Amino acid sequence: MTQPSSITVIVDGREVQVPAGTSAIDAVFQAGRDVPYFCSQQYLSPVGACRMCLVEAGTPRKNPDGSWILDEQGNKKIFYFPKPMASCTLGASDGMVIKTLSEGVKKAQAGMMEFTLINHPLDCPTCDKGGACELQDRAFEYGYGVSRFQFDRRHAEKHYELSEFVVLDQERCIHCKRCVRYFEEVPNQEVLDFIERGGHTFIDTIEGGLPSNFSGNITDICPVGALLDNVARFRGRNWEYDHTATTCTACSVGCSITVDARNGRLERIVGRDNPEVNEQWLCDGGRFGHPYVDDGRLTQPLIKVNGQFRPATWEEAIAAIRTGLDGVSAQQMGFFTRADITLEEGIALEAFVKQVGTPNVDHAPRHGVVVNAPAATLLDVATADAIVVIGADLSEEAPVVDLRVQEMLKGGVLPLQYDFGTAIADLRLTERMHRYRERLAVFYPTTTRMHGVADISAEMNSIQVLEHLSSVISGQYAGGAIEEAAALLKNAKKPVIILGSDVLKGGQIGLDIAAHIALSSNAKVLPIPADSNGVGLSRLEIVPQQGADLSLLGTLKAALVSRLTSIPEDFSGFLVVHETQLTEVAKRAHVVLPALTNYEKRGTTVNLEGRLLKLEPAAISSGESADLITALGAVAEALSLKAPIRGQRSAQKALKDRFGVDVADLPAQGKIVDLGRQYNARTSKYHRPEVGMWKETMLRSERLREKLGGSFNAAVAD
Amino acid sequence: MRYFADKQDVVQDIFSRYPDTERGRRSALMPLLREVQNAFGYVPEENIEEIASLLGNTATEVKSVMSFYSTYHTIPTGKHHLQVCATLSCAIAGSDELWDHLVDTLGIQQGEITKDGLFSIQKVECLGSCGTAPMLQINDEGYHECVSKKRIKLLLDQFRRGEPFNPDILPPIPIHAGQQELENGLPAGGLATTLPSLVEGEA
């Protein structure tokens, strides 16, 4: 790839080198200066709607003979634009001079600010955005401080529910058009638009609410308090929140999030910039699915006495476990966890079961398969020239991957990265970009959202798709969409095959066919794991190699079950459940240990690309709840053993010895590490992944169920 | 009520004016809206959706374009839709009084229709006839200018008697040569000097 040619721009007297094609606003920020802006957003097209980023700009000119036009001093004469220019839509050119501090610029920006504020209600004291509002900050920095507008302000609907999750305050809207552009450009759903015009303009949809899955992002990008997260609304002021930068583990994508907690309660989740994973976007499940964290949480151990639970201390719980495990041999014990635990918890479990000497260990949900083909990253997906999706309902199983595919459809233009971060206005992004629909093929047994945007699509059984695709690649004829998809793969330079649960649940045969297809067409493969840390945990020996898997729980005498939503009915032994709520499974337990949610853990998770991402504990009060390492420590104590891994540090050391990676020192955007050999084992119905965006755990919250319309059920693969 | 179901020729004609691409087809939005409005006097909700499906975009977008223009109506209008100019020149010349007078005499507000279904009123922005303020436009038929209470009374009575409207001046319609015809069969558009007079009686 050739290095883009570099140009020199002079910003307030400072020379700065930027790649050709840079916008003036990015040149200004690259030079370390600042201009206010509202309508520009890193991953959206620059449109120049708010007119706040005004600068004075000029360029030198050449004489007809090619020499530069000079001024009296013999310097290149700068020809300024006659009016202040919106720097977000102005392309920087070589030798351009930009002034951001001149009197003219200050007056223009302050005047624009005054104009923007004319109809703004200035209800900052009661606005959720107060303290984190771009308009508030910019008005303070660049405004006059007073308004000359003496007339009635515009009055409009202040509590307009665009959907159950997003509330619009029409008075606060400054018409920057970010949300309107977001829906068209990112999820490709043109459902929001300006209605009316001039000062009466407001944002609305007549599609009957916002479509689900990606609507919450507009609350993040709104530069004012117009679009608000209805789950977090009125629950805290921005400066009261404890912000924790961590990773979402609702699905296997591993989006970067900021968890905001107030007084020990998780109140809000917002997206965090990670250009390599989620850019700034989240799915609605990841954003709004958190109320369960504070809903009916267990804060101390429970012991069942005469069929009734009574609260207990950890010491009492350990004593109860000791009694329960009395006379149970290691071979009759089993340890089963959900597959969203951290890598640290995973290696602690692995070490513990080895110490105990039991082969009965398993994690669920999982797919008992190994894909022997080059792995694709999310950037590969976004910049691919052909994508074939087989057996995945992407917008449900791994929603943000859907958005990266949408990016691929737009030609895979990724905003440039500068020293200050992602380009604020990448001029290559435009409104209503051409969608290369012919580069996408989608196969799923039923119609998915992706079918609507792909030129090649069919409702087909996934194994059938793989077999036909494989035979076409081997030279036979299958016809229809399969034939087109095969041609697409064959002619592409950077093809990616995305495999979803409908393929992965089918066993190794389908995967071998998929690997064959990938290798014959030079395609990279992105399988979607069954749970958030599926990739990481598959590298640990916590699948039953000889012992009982989860479906054989009934053959055991005692088991520890950590946060599983279903276990076999026929188990009648001694049950210790490590859970966040008193679920149906927990009710069957003899001892319940309170568990931490992934928002409260420190550790490492591995996303679907194999990227190691950090989890940081948010300031959520959960009583005596503990992670799996501590829960295993309790069982160890009950067995009079000393667990080999008893905390973060020893877990990190074990991971370093095992994988050669220092998980305490991961970069903010995570790091893709080859974790080596993958372990697998056969699966049963207890290993089936949840394939809906709303997870069973999230739906424990009454508040969320109400918003989703009463009896909403999580989708599990059949 | 699907309007275009039995009018494939009309739809074809409108689409044929624009490039046959995903983007090009979107341009047909305005003429399709106009077609519906000419038939019903307004564009009903269901036809917004119908147009959206014809264009392959969302109803929100159609509504957005439509609401930008005061000439498209989302609610039914009377047989004679009186559009009162309320911009500066007319305001100085008394468009407020004219508006209040209309509201009083007709007994309706903006968005309502008189019981006999004859009249509806709307405030609009400048219609480009500032020299003859205050003025109003009747449907798309033409301008009624230098309006006074007396002239309004004469006009309303004339409409109530069922007589046709004799505009002072036809509204200017921007047209390109050769694409449209005037009612008298002459080609519309072309050089200003070759244009037939829009005002009856003048050479």
GROMACS .gro file of N, CA and C in nm, chain A residues 100-217:
model
  354
  100THR      N    1  -0.761   3.004   1.382
  100THR     CA    2  -0.872   2.967   1.470
  100THR      C    3  -0.887   3.066   1.585
  101LEU      N    4  -0.797   3.163   1.592
  101LEU     CA    5  -0.798   3.251   1.709
  101LEU      C    6  -0.822   3.398   1.673
  102SER      N    7  -0.841   3.428   1.544
  102SER     CA    8  -0.854   3.569   1.506
  102SER      C    9  -0.987   3.626   1.558
  103GLU      N   10  -0.993   3.756   1.564
  103GLU     CA   11  -1.114   3.823   1.613
  103GLU      C   12  -1.234   3.783   1.529
  104GLY      N   13  -1.213   3.776   1.398
  104GLY     CA   14  -1.323   3.740   1.308
  104GLY      C   15  -1.379   3.602   1.339
  105VAL      N   16  -1.288   3.507   1.365
  105VAL     CA   17  -1.331   3.371   1.394
  105VAL      C   18  -1.405   3.367   1.527
  106LYS      N   19  -1.348   3.437   1.627
  106LYS     CA   20  -1.412   3.438   1.759
  106LYS      C   21  -1.554   3.492   1.749
  107LYS      N   22  -1.568   3.601   1.671
  107LYS     CA   23  -1.699   3.664   1.658
  107LYS      C   24  -1.796   3.571   1.586
  108ALA      N   25  -1.746   3.506   1.481
  108ALA     CA   26  -1.832   3.415   1.404
  108ALA      C   27  -1.878   3.299   1.492
  109GLN      N   28  -1.784   3.242   1.569
  109GLN     CA   29  -1.820   3.127   1.652
  109GLN      C   30  -1.916   3.168   1.764
  110ALA      N   31  -1.887   3.282   1.826
  110ALA     CA   32  -1.974   3.328   1.934
  110ALA      C   33  -2.112   3.363   1.880
  111GLY      N   34  -2.115   3.424   1.761
  111GLY     CA   35  -2.243   3.458   1.700
  111GLY      C   36  -2.324   3.334   1.668
  112MET      N   37  -2.254   3.231   1.618
  112MET     CA   38  -2.320   3.106   1.586
  112MET      C   39  -2.373   3.041   1.714
  113MET      N   40  -2.293   3.050   1.818
  113MET     CA   41  -2.335   2.994   1.947
  113MET      C   42  -2.460   3.064   1.999
  114GLU      N   43  -2.461   3.197   1.985
  114GLU     CA   44  -2.578   3.273   2.029
  114GLU      C   45  -2.702   3.229   1.952
  115PHE      N   46  -2.682   3.206   1.822
  115PHE     CA   47  -2.793   3.164   1.736
  115PHE      C   48  -2.843   3.025   1.776
  116THR      N   49  -2.749   2.935   1.802
  116THR     CA   50  -2.784   2.798   1.842
  116THR      C   51  -2.863   2.800   1.973
  117LEU      N   52  -2.825   2.893   2.062
  117LEU     CA   53  -2.888   2.896   2.194
  117LEU      C   54  -3.022   2.969   2.196
  118ILE      N   55  -3.058   3.036   2.085
  118ILE     CA   56  -3.181   3.113   2.084
  118ILE      C   57  -3.300   3.027   2.128
  119ASN      N   58  -3.310   2.909   2.067
  119ASN     CA   59  -3.426   2.825   2.097
  119ASN      C   60  -3.395   2.715   2.196
  120HIS      N   61  -3.274   2.717   2.252
  120HIS     CA   62  -3.241   2.612   2.348
  120HIS      C   63  -3.298   2.650   2.484
  121PRO      N   64  -3.363   2.557   2.553
  121PRO     CA   65  -3.433   2.595   2.676
  121PRO      C   66  -3.339   2.633   2.792
  122LEU      N   67  -3.211   2.601   2.784
  122LEU     CA   68  -3.116   2.629   2.892
  122LEU      C   69  -3.165   2.572   3.025
  123ASP      N   70  -3.219   2.452   3.020
  123ASP     CA   71  -3.265   2.387   3.143
  123ASP      C   72  -3.158   2.292   3.195
  124CYS      N   73  -3.034   2.337   3.182
  124CYS     CA   74  -2.921   2.253   3.226
  124CYS      C   75  -2.936   2.198   3.368
  125PRO      N   76  -2.990   2.276   3.463
  125PRO     CA   77  -3.000   2.223   3.600
  125PRO      C   78  -3.085   2.098   3.611
  126THR      N   79  -3.178   2.078   3.517
  126THR     CA   80  -3.261   1.957   3.526
  126THR      C   81  -3.233   1.862   3.412
  127CYS      N   82  -3.130   1.892   3.333
  127CYS     CA   83  -3.103   1.809   3.216
  127CYS      C   84  -3.004   1.699   3.251
  128ASP      N   85  -3.036   1.577   3.207
  128ASP     CA   86  -2.947   1.464   3.234
  128ASP      C   87  -2.808   1.482   3.176
  129LYS      N   88  -2.799   1.563   3.071
  129LYS     CA   89  -2.672   1.577   3.002
  129LYS      C   90  -2.583   1.679   3.073
  130GLY      N   91  -2.643   1.758   3.163
  130GLY     CA   92  -2.568   1.864   3.231
  130GLY      C   93  -2.438   1.811   3.288
  131GLY      N   94  -2.329   1.881   3.260
  131GLY     CA   95  -2.200   1.836   3.311
  131GLY      C   96  -2.125   1.748   3.214
  132ALA      N   97  -2.196   1.697   3.111
  132ALA     CA   98  -2.128   1.616   3.011
  132ALA      C   99  -2.180   1.656   2.874
  133CYS      N  100  -2.216   1.785   2.863
  133CYS     CA  101  -2.287   1.831   2.743
  133CYS      C  102  -2.192   1.911   2.656
  134GLU      N  103  -2.183   1.873   2.531
  134GLU     CA  104  -2.094   1.945   2.441
  134GLU      C  105  -2.141   2.088   2.424
  135LEU      N  106  -2.272   2.108   2.419
  135LEU     CA  107  -2.325   2.243   2.401
  135LEU      C  108  -2.290   2.330   2.522
  136GLN      N  109  -2.306   2.272   2.640
  136GLN     CA  110  -2.276   2.346   2.762
  136GLN      C  111  -2.128   2.386   2.766
  137ASP      N  112  -2.042   2.289   2.737
  137ASP     CA  113  -1.898   2.317   2.739
  137ASP      C  114  -1.861   2.423   2.637
  138ARG      N  115  -1.913   2.406   2.517
  138ARG     CA  116  -1.876   2.497   2.409
  138ARG      C  117  -1.935   2.635   2.431
  139ALA      N  118  -2.055   2.641   2.490
  139ALA     CA  119  -2.115   2.772   2.517
  139ALA      C  120  -2.029   2.847   2.618
  140PHE      N  121  -1.976   2.772   2.715
  140PHE     CA  122  -1.890   2.833   2.815
  140PHE      C  123  -1.760   2.881   2.753
  141GLU      N  124  -1.703   2.800   2.664
  141GLU     CA  125  -1.574   2.835   2.605
  141GLU      C  126  -1.585   2.941   2.496
  142TYR      N  127  -1.689   2.930   2.414
  142TYR     CA  128  -1.691   3.010   2.293
  142TYR      C  129  -1.807   3.108   2.284
  143GLY      N  130  -1.901   3.103   2.378
  143GLY     CA  131  -2.019   3.188   2.365
  143GLY      C  132  -1.997   3.327   2.422
  144TYR      N  133  -2.098   3.413   2.405
  144TYR     CA  134  -2.091   3.548   2.459
  144TYR      C  135  -2.125   3.549   2.608
  145GLY      N  136  -2.203   3.452   2.652
  145GLY     CA  137  -2.248   3.452   2.791
  145GLY      C  138  -2.381   3.521   2.809
  146VAL      N  139  -2.420   3.603   2.713
  146VAL     CA  140  -2.551   3.667   2.720
  146VAL      C  141  -2.620   3.649   2.585
  147SER      N  142  -2.751   3.660   2.587
  147SER     CA  143  -2.827   3.649   2.463
  147SER      C  144  -2.902   3.780   2.439
  148ARG      N  145  -2.907   3.819   2.315
  148ARG     CA  146  -2.981   3.942   2.283
  148ARG      C  147  -3.124   3.910   2.242
  149PHE      N  148  -3.159   3.783   2.246
  149PHE     CA  149  -3.291   3.740   2.200
  149PHE      C  150  -3.393   3.762   2.310
  150GLN      N  151  -3.489   3.851   2.285
  150GLN     CA  152  -3.580   3.890   2.392
  150GLN      C  153  -3.720   3.830   2.377
  151PHE      N  154  -3.737   3.745   2.279
  151PHE     CA  155  -3.873   3.699   2.248
  151PHE      C  156  -3.897   3.560   2.304
  152ASP      N  157  -4.017   3.509   2.280
  152ASP     CA  158  -4.048   3.375   2.329
  152ASP      C  159  -3.962   3.272   2.256
  153ARG      N  160  -3.910   3.178   2.334
  153ARG     CA  161  -3.838   3.068   2.272
  153ARG      C  162  -3.937   2.970   2.213
  154ARG      N  163  -3.884   2.885   2.126
  154ARG     CA  164  -3.968   2.780   2.069
  154ARG      C  165  -4.010   2.685   2.181
  155HIS      N  166  -4.136   2.647   2.180
  155HIS     CA  167  -4.179   2.546   2.277
  155HIS      C  168  -4.227   2.422   2.204
  156ALA      N  169  -4.183   2.309   2.252
  156ALA     CA  170  -4.218   2.183   2.186
  156ALA      C  171  -4.223   2.073   2.290
  157GLU      N  172  -4.253   1.955   2.243
  157GLU     CA  173  -4.267   1.839   2.331
  157GLU      C  174  -4.135   1.811   2.404
  158LYS      N  175  -4.142   1.798   2.536
  158LYS     CA  176  -4.019   1.776   2.613
  158LYS      C  177  -3.998   1.629   2.652
  159HIS      N  178  -4.103   1.550   2.644
  159HIS     CA  179  -4.087   1.409   2.685
  159HIS      C  180  -4.145   1.321   2.574
  160TYR      N  181  -4.086   1.330   2.459
  160TYR     CA  182  -4.139   1.258   2.344
  160TYR      C  183  -4.066   1.125   2.333
  161GLU      N  184  -4.137   1.016   2.357
  161GLU     CA  185  -4.072   0.885   2.355
  161GLU      C  186  -4.061   0.834   2.212
  162LEU      N  187  -3.939   0.836   2.159
  162LEU     CA  188  -3.919   0.779   2.025
  162LEU      C  189  -3.934   0.627   2.033
  163SER      N  190  -3.891   0.570   2.144
  163SER     CA  191  -3.913   0.428   2.170
  163SER      C  192  -3.912   0.412   2.321
  164GLU      N  193  -3.930   0.289   2.367
  164GLU     CA  194  -3.928   0.265   2.511
  164GLU      C  195  -3.792   0.302   2.570
  165PHE      N  196  -3.690   0.303   2.487
  165PHE     CA  197  -3.556   0.321   2.538
  165PHE      C  198  -3.499   0.461   2.514
  166VAL      N  199  -3.558   0.534   2.422
  166VAL     CA  200  -3.501   0.664   2.386
  166VAL      C  201  -3.609   0.772   2.396
  167VAL      N  202  -3.578   0.875   2.475
  167VAL     CA  203  -3.670   0.986   2.492
  167VAL      C  204  -3.612   1.109   2.424
  168LEU      N  205  -3.698   1.181   2.351
  168LEU     CA  206  -3.654   1.301   2.282
  168LEU      C  207  -3.712   1.424   2.349
  169ASP      N  208  -3.625   1.520   2.379
  169ASP     CA  209  -3.670   1.651   2.424
  169ASP      C  210  -3.654   1.744   2.304
  170GLN      N  211  -3.766   1.774   2.240
  170GLN     CA  212  -3.757   1.847   2.114
  170GLN      C  213  -3.709   1.990   2.133
  171GLU      N  214  -3.727   2.045   2.253
  171GLU     CA  215  -3.681   2.183   2.275
  171GLU      C  216  -3.529   2.191   2.278
  172ARG      N  217  -3.465   2.084   2.328
  172ARG     CA  218  -3.320   2.090   2.344
  172ARG      C  219  -3.246   2.066   2.213
  173CYS      N  220  -3.315   2.009   2.115
  173CYS     CA  221  -3.248   1.971   1.991
  173CYS      C  222  -3.190   2.091   1.919
  174ILE      N  223  -3.065   2.079   1.874
  174ILE     CA  224  -3.003   2.190   1.801
  174ILE      C  225  -2.987   2.157   1.652
  175HIS      N  226  -3.055   2.051   1.606
  175HIS     CA  227  -3.059   2.017   1.463
  175HIS      C  228  -2.921   1.989   1.403
  176CYS      N  229  -2.839   1.918   1.477
  176CYS     CA  230  -2.706   1.885   1.424
  176CYS      C  231  -2.715   1.769   1.326
  177LYS      N  232  -2.824   1.694   1.332
  177LYS     CA  233  -2.852   1.586   1.238
  177LYS      C  234  -2.767   1.461   1.261
  178ARG      N  235  -2.696   1.456   1.377
  178ARG     CA  236  -2.615   1.336   1.400
  178ARG      C  237  -2.700   1.210   1.403
  179CYS      N  238  -2.813   1.215   1.476
  179CYS     CA  239  -2.895   1.095   1.492
  179CYS      C  240  -2.956   1.052   1.359
  180VAL      N  241  -2.995   1.152   1.278
  180VAL     CA  242  -3.056   1.121   1.149
  180VAL      C  243  -2.953   1.052   1.060
  181ARG      N  244  -2.831   1.109   1.059
  181ARG     CA  245  -2.726   1.050   0.977
  181ARG      C  246  -2.686   0.914   1.031
  182TYR      N  247  -2.682   0.902   1.164
  182TYR     CA  248  -2.644   0.774   1.223
  182TYR      C  249  -2.730   0.661   1.169
  183PHE      N  250  -2.862   0.680   1.174
  183PHE     CA  251  -2.950   0.571   1.134
  183PHE      C  252  -2.933   0.534   0.987
  184GLU      N  253  -2.910   0.633   0.903
  184GLU     CA  254  -2.892   0.599   0.762
  184GLU      C  255  -2.754   0.539   0.737
  185GLU      N  256  -2.651   0.594   0.802
  185GLU     CA  257  -2.515   0.556   0.766
  185GLU      C  258  -2.464   0.433   0.840
  186VAL      N  259  -2.504   0.416   0.965
  186VAL     CA  260  -2.445   0.306   1.042
  186VAL      C  261  -2.530   0.178   1.036
  187PRO      N  262  -2.652   0.177   1.092
  187PRO     CA  263  -2.726   0.052   1.075
  187PRO      C  264  -2.805   0.044   0.945
  188ASN      N  265  -2.798   0.148   0.863
  188ASN     CA  266  -2.869   0.146   0.734
  188ASN      C  267  -3.019   0.129   0.752
  189GLN      N  268  -3.075   0.208   0.843
  189GLN     CA  269  -3.220   0.207   0.864
  189GLN      C  270  -3.265   0.353   0.862
  190GLU      N  271  -3.325   0.396   0.754
  190GLU     CA  272  -3.361   0.538   0.747
  190GLU      C  273  -3.493   0.562   0.816
  191VAL      N  274  -3.489   0.563   0.947
  191VAL     CA  275  -3.615   0.571   1.020
  191VAL      C  276  -3.633   0.702   1.094
  192LEU      N  277  -3.530   0.786   1.094
  192LEU     CA  278  -3.540   0.910   1.168
  192LEU      C  279  -3.512   1.021   1.069
  193ASP      N  280  -3.587   1.130   1.079
  193ASP     CA  281  -3.558   1.241   0.987
  193ASP      C  282  -3.612   1.370   1.045
  194PHE      N  283  -3.568   1.480   0.986
  194PHE     CA  284  -3.621   1.610   1.021
  194PHE      C  285  -3.764   1.620   0.970
  195ILE      N  286  -3.852   1.671   1.053
  195ILE     CA  287  -3.988   1.702   1.009
  195ILE      C  288  -4.004   1.854   1.023
  196GLU      N  289  -4.082   1.913   0.934
  196GLU     CA  290  -4.097   2.059   0.929
  196GLU      C  291  -3.963   2.123   0.891
  197ARG      N  292  -3.955   2.254   0.908
  197ARG     CA  293  -3.831   2.320   0.869
  197ARG      C  294  -3.806   2.444   0.952
  198GLY      N  295  -3.689   2.501   0.933
  198GLY     CA  296  -3.650   2.621   1.005
  198GLY      C  297  -3.651   2.596   1.154
  199GLY      N  298  -3.693   2.696   1.229
  199GLY     CA  299  -3.695   2.686   1.374
  199GLY      C  300  -3.795   2.584   1.425
  200HIS      N  301  -3.886   2.540   1.340
  200HIS     CA  302  -3.988   2.443   1.384
  200HIS      C  303  -3.943   2.299   1.365
  201THR      N  304  -3.825   2.282   1.305
  201THR     CA  305  -3.780   2.146   1.275
  201THR      C  306  -3.772   2.061   1.401
  202PHE      N  307  -3.820   1.940   1.391
  202PHE     CA  308  -3.796   1.845   1.500
  202PHE      C  309  -3.767   1.709   1.441
  203ILE      N  310  -3.711   1.623   1.525
  203ILE     CA  311  -3.674   1.489   1.482
  203ILE      C  312  -3.791   1.398   1.510
  204ASP      N  313  -3.825   1.315   1.414
  204ASP     CA  314  -3.933   1.220   1.442
  204ASP      C  315  -3.925   1.103   1.345
  205THR      N  316  -3.999   1.001   1.379
  205THR     CA  317  -4.013   0.887   1.290
  205THR      C  318  -4.162   0.859   1.277
  206ILE      N  319  -4.205   0.815   1.162
  206ILE     CA  320  -4.345   0.771   1.154
  206ILE      C  321  -4.348   0.622   1.125
  207GLU      N  322  -4.234   0.558   1.155
  207GLU     CA  323  -4.227   0.413   1.136
  207GLU      C  324  -4.284   0.339   1.257
  208GLY      N  325  -4.338   0.415   1.354
  208GLY     CA  326  -4.392   0.352   1.474
  208GLY      C  327  -4.282   0.310   1.568
  209GLY      N  328  -4.200   0.404   1.610
  209GLY     CA  329  -4.092   0.373   1.704
  209GLY      C  330  -3.963   0.342   1.632
  210LEU      N  331  -3.856   0.336   1.709
  210LEU     CA  332  -3.726   0.308   1.651
  210LEU      C  333  -3.708   0.158   1.637
  211PRO      N  334  -3.638   0.114   1.532
  211PRO     CA  335  -3.614  -0.028   1.520
  211PRO      C  336  -3.521  -0.074   1.632
  212SER      N  337  -3.532  -0.198   1.672
  212SER     CA  338  -3.453  -0.242   1.787
  212SER      C  339  -3.310  -0.272   1.743
  213ASN      N  340  -3.230  -0.306   1.836
  213ASN     CA  341  -3.091  -0.351   1.823
  213ASN      C  342  -2.987  -0.239   1.819
  214PHE      N  343  -3.012  -0.129   1.748
  214PHE     CA  344  -2.906  -0.028   1.741
  214PHE      C  345  -2.956   0.113   1.770
  215SER      N  346  -3.071   0.126   1.837
  215SER     CA  347  -3.128   0.259   1.853
  215SER      C  348  -3.059   0.339   1.962
  216GLY      N  349  -3.001   0.273   2.062
  216GLY     CA  350  -2.947   0.343   2.177
  216GLY      C  351  -2.828   0.431   2.145
  217ASN      N  352  -2.759   0.402   2.037
  217ASN     CA  353  -2.638   0.478   2.005
  217ASN      C  354  -2.665   0.626   1.986
   0.00000   0.00000   0.00000
